[in-house]
Amino acid sequence: MFEDKILTCRDCGEEFTFSASEQEFFAEKGFTNEPGRCPSCRAARKQQSRGNSGGYSRQQREMFPAVCAECGKETMVPFQPTGDKPVYCSDCFRSRRNNW
């Protein structure tokens, strides 16, 4: 039913094969347009969009030094301790949370 087609990439201008199996896959998914980019340009564009969208990366959280109120260990916490409430290291916090 489908036959391999030779297409030209709109980005790099190189020819690439749009195979019969790829055409069948496109048809099963309901895609009506042929790919405009070769596989390597498609992959490069996908990688670039992931880097620019922020959807896969998160801004580094600012951490603040503190001393655990339970064990006295120095730790880092994701908020500025004010001194009016106890601050716990992750181990002590986890054990306290499990006991609630």
Short mmCIF file of C-alpha atoms in Angstrom, two decimals:
data_model
loop_
_atom_site.label_atom_id
_atom_site.label_comp_id
_atom_site.label_asym_id
_atom_site.label_seq_id
_atom_site.Cartn_x
_atom_site.Cartn_y
_atom_site.Cartn_z
CA MET A 1 0.00 0.00 0.00
CA PHE A 2 2.76 2.48 0.92
CA GLU A 3 6.06 2.94 -0.91
CA ASP A 4 9.24 4.68 0.28
CA LYS A 5 9.40 8.36 -0.69
CA ILE A 6 12.40 10.65 -0.97
CA LEU A 7 11.75 14.01 0.71
CA THR A 8 13.91 17.11 1.14
CA CYS A 9 14.54 18.54 4.61
CA ARG A 10 13.35 22.13 4.97
CA ASP A 11 16.19 22.92 7.44
CA CYS A 12 19.35 21.37 5.98
CA GLY A 13 18.19 20.72 2.40
CA GLU A 14 19.35 17.07 2.47
CA GLU A 15 17.21 14.31 1.03
CA PHE A 16 15.85 11.64 3.37
CA THR A 17 13.66 8.59 3.01
CA PHE A 18 10.11 8.62 4.32
CA SER A 19 9.76 4.84 4.55
CA ALA A 20 6.61 2.84 3.89
CA SER A 21 6.49 1.78 7.55
CA GLU A 22 6.78 5.42 8.68
CA GLN A 23 3.98 6.37 6.31
CA GLU A 24 1.83 3.59 7.72
CA PHE A 25 2.57 4.79 11.26
CA PHE A 26 1.64 8.38 10.30
CA ALA A 27 -1.63 7.12 8.76
CA GLU A 28 -2.49 5.09 11.89
CA LYS A 29 -1.95 8.17 14.06
CA GLY A 30 -4.10 10.29 11.76
CA PHE A 31 -1.23 12.53 10.62
CA THR A 32 -1.99 13.98 7.20
CA ASN A 33 1.23 15.92 6.54
CA GLU A 34 4.53 14.39 5.52
CA PRO A 35 7.53 15.21 7.73
CA GLY A 36 9.29 18.40 6.65
CA ARG A 37 12.55 17.67 8.44
CA CYS A 38 15.03 14.79 8.26
CA PRO A 39 15.40 12.64 11.39
CA SER A 40 18.57 14.43 12.55
CA CYS A 41 17.07 17.93 12.16
CA ARG A 42 13.88 16.72 13.85
CA ALA A 43 15.92 15.41 16.81
CA ALA A 44 17.95 18.63 17.01
CA ARG A 45 14.79 20.74 16.99
CA LYS A 46 13.21 18.58 19.69
CA GLN A 47 16.31 18.86 21.88
CA GLN A 48 16.43 22.64 21.38
CA SER A 49 12.77 23.08 22.30
CA ARG A 50 13.23 21.04 25.47
CA GLY A 51 16.09 23.28 26.54
CA ASN A 52 14.19 26.51 25.90
CA SER A 53 10.76 25.59 27.20
CA GLY A 54 11.67 25.14 30.84
CA GLY A 55 9.33 22.17 30.98
CA TYR A 56 12.12 19.73 31.75
CA SER A 57 14.34 21.89 33.89
CA ARG A 58 13.75 23.56 37.20
CA GLN A 59 15.46 26.59 38.63
CA GLN A 60 17.90 25.68 41.40
CA ARG A 61 16.25 26.19 44.79
CA GLU A 62 18.03 28.53 47.18
CA MET A 63 19.10 26.71 50.33
CA PHE A 64 19.91 28.14 53.78
CA PRO A 65 22.13 26.75 56.55
CA ALA A 66 20.48 25.60 59.78
CA VAL A 67 21.10 23.41 62.82
CA CYS A 68 18.66 20.58 63.47
CA ALA A 69 16.62 21.21 66.64
CA GLU A 70 16.50 17.47 67.39
CA CYS A 71 19.97 16.00 66.65
CA GLY A 72 22.08 19.17 66.38
CA LYS A 73 23.43 18.29 62.93
CA GLU A 74 24.18 21.11 60.49
CA THR A 75 21.84 20.95 57.51
CA MET A 76 20.52 22.98 54.58
CA VAL A 77 16.84 23.88 54.28
CA PRO A 78 14.83 25.47 51.43
CA PHE A 79 13.65 28.43 53.55
CA GLN A 80 15.23 31.16 55.65
CA PRO A 81 15.03 30.03 59.29
CA THR A 82 13.70 32.82 61.51
CA GLY A 83 14.42 31.24 64.89
CA ASP A 84 10.80 31.25 66.10
CA LYS A 85 10.15 27.62 65.04
CA PRO A 86 12.33 24.51 65.26
CA VAL A 87 14.16 23.40 62.10
CA TYR A 88 14.91 19.73 61.47
CA CYS A 89 17.35 17.89 59.19
CA SER A 90 15.73 15.66 56.58
CA ASP A 91 16.20 12.48 58.66
CA CYS A 92 14.64 13.96 61.81
CA PHE A 93 11.88 15.63 59.82
CA ARG A 94 11.04 12.33 58.13
CA SER A 95 10.93 10.42 61.44
CA ARG A 96 8.75 13.11 63.04
CA ARG A 97 6.39 13.14 60.05
CA ASN A 98 6.02 9.34 60.21
CA ASN A 99 5.04 9.62 63.89
CA TRP A 100 2.20 12.11 63.28
#
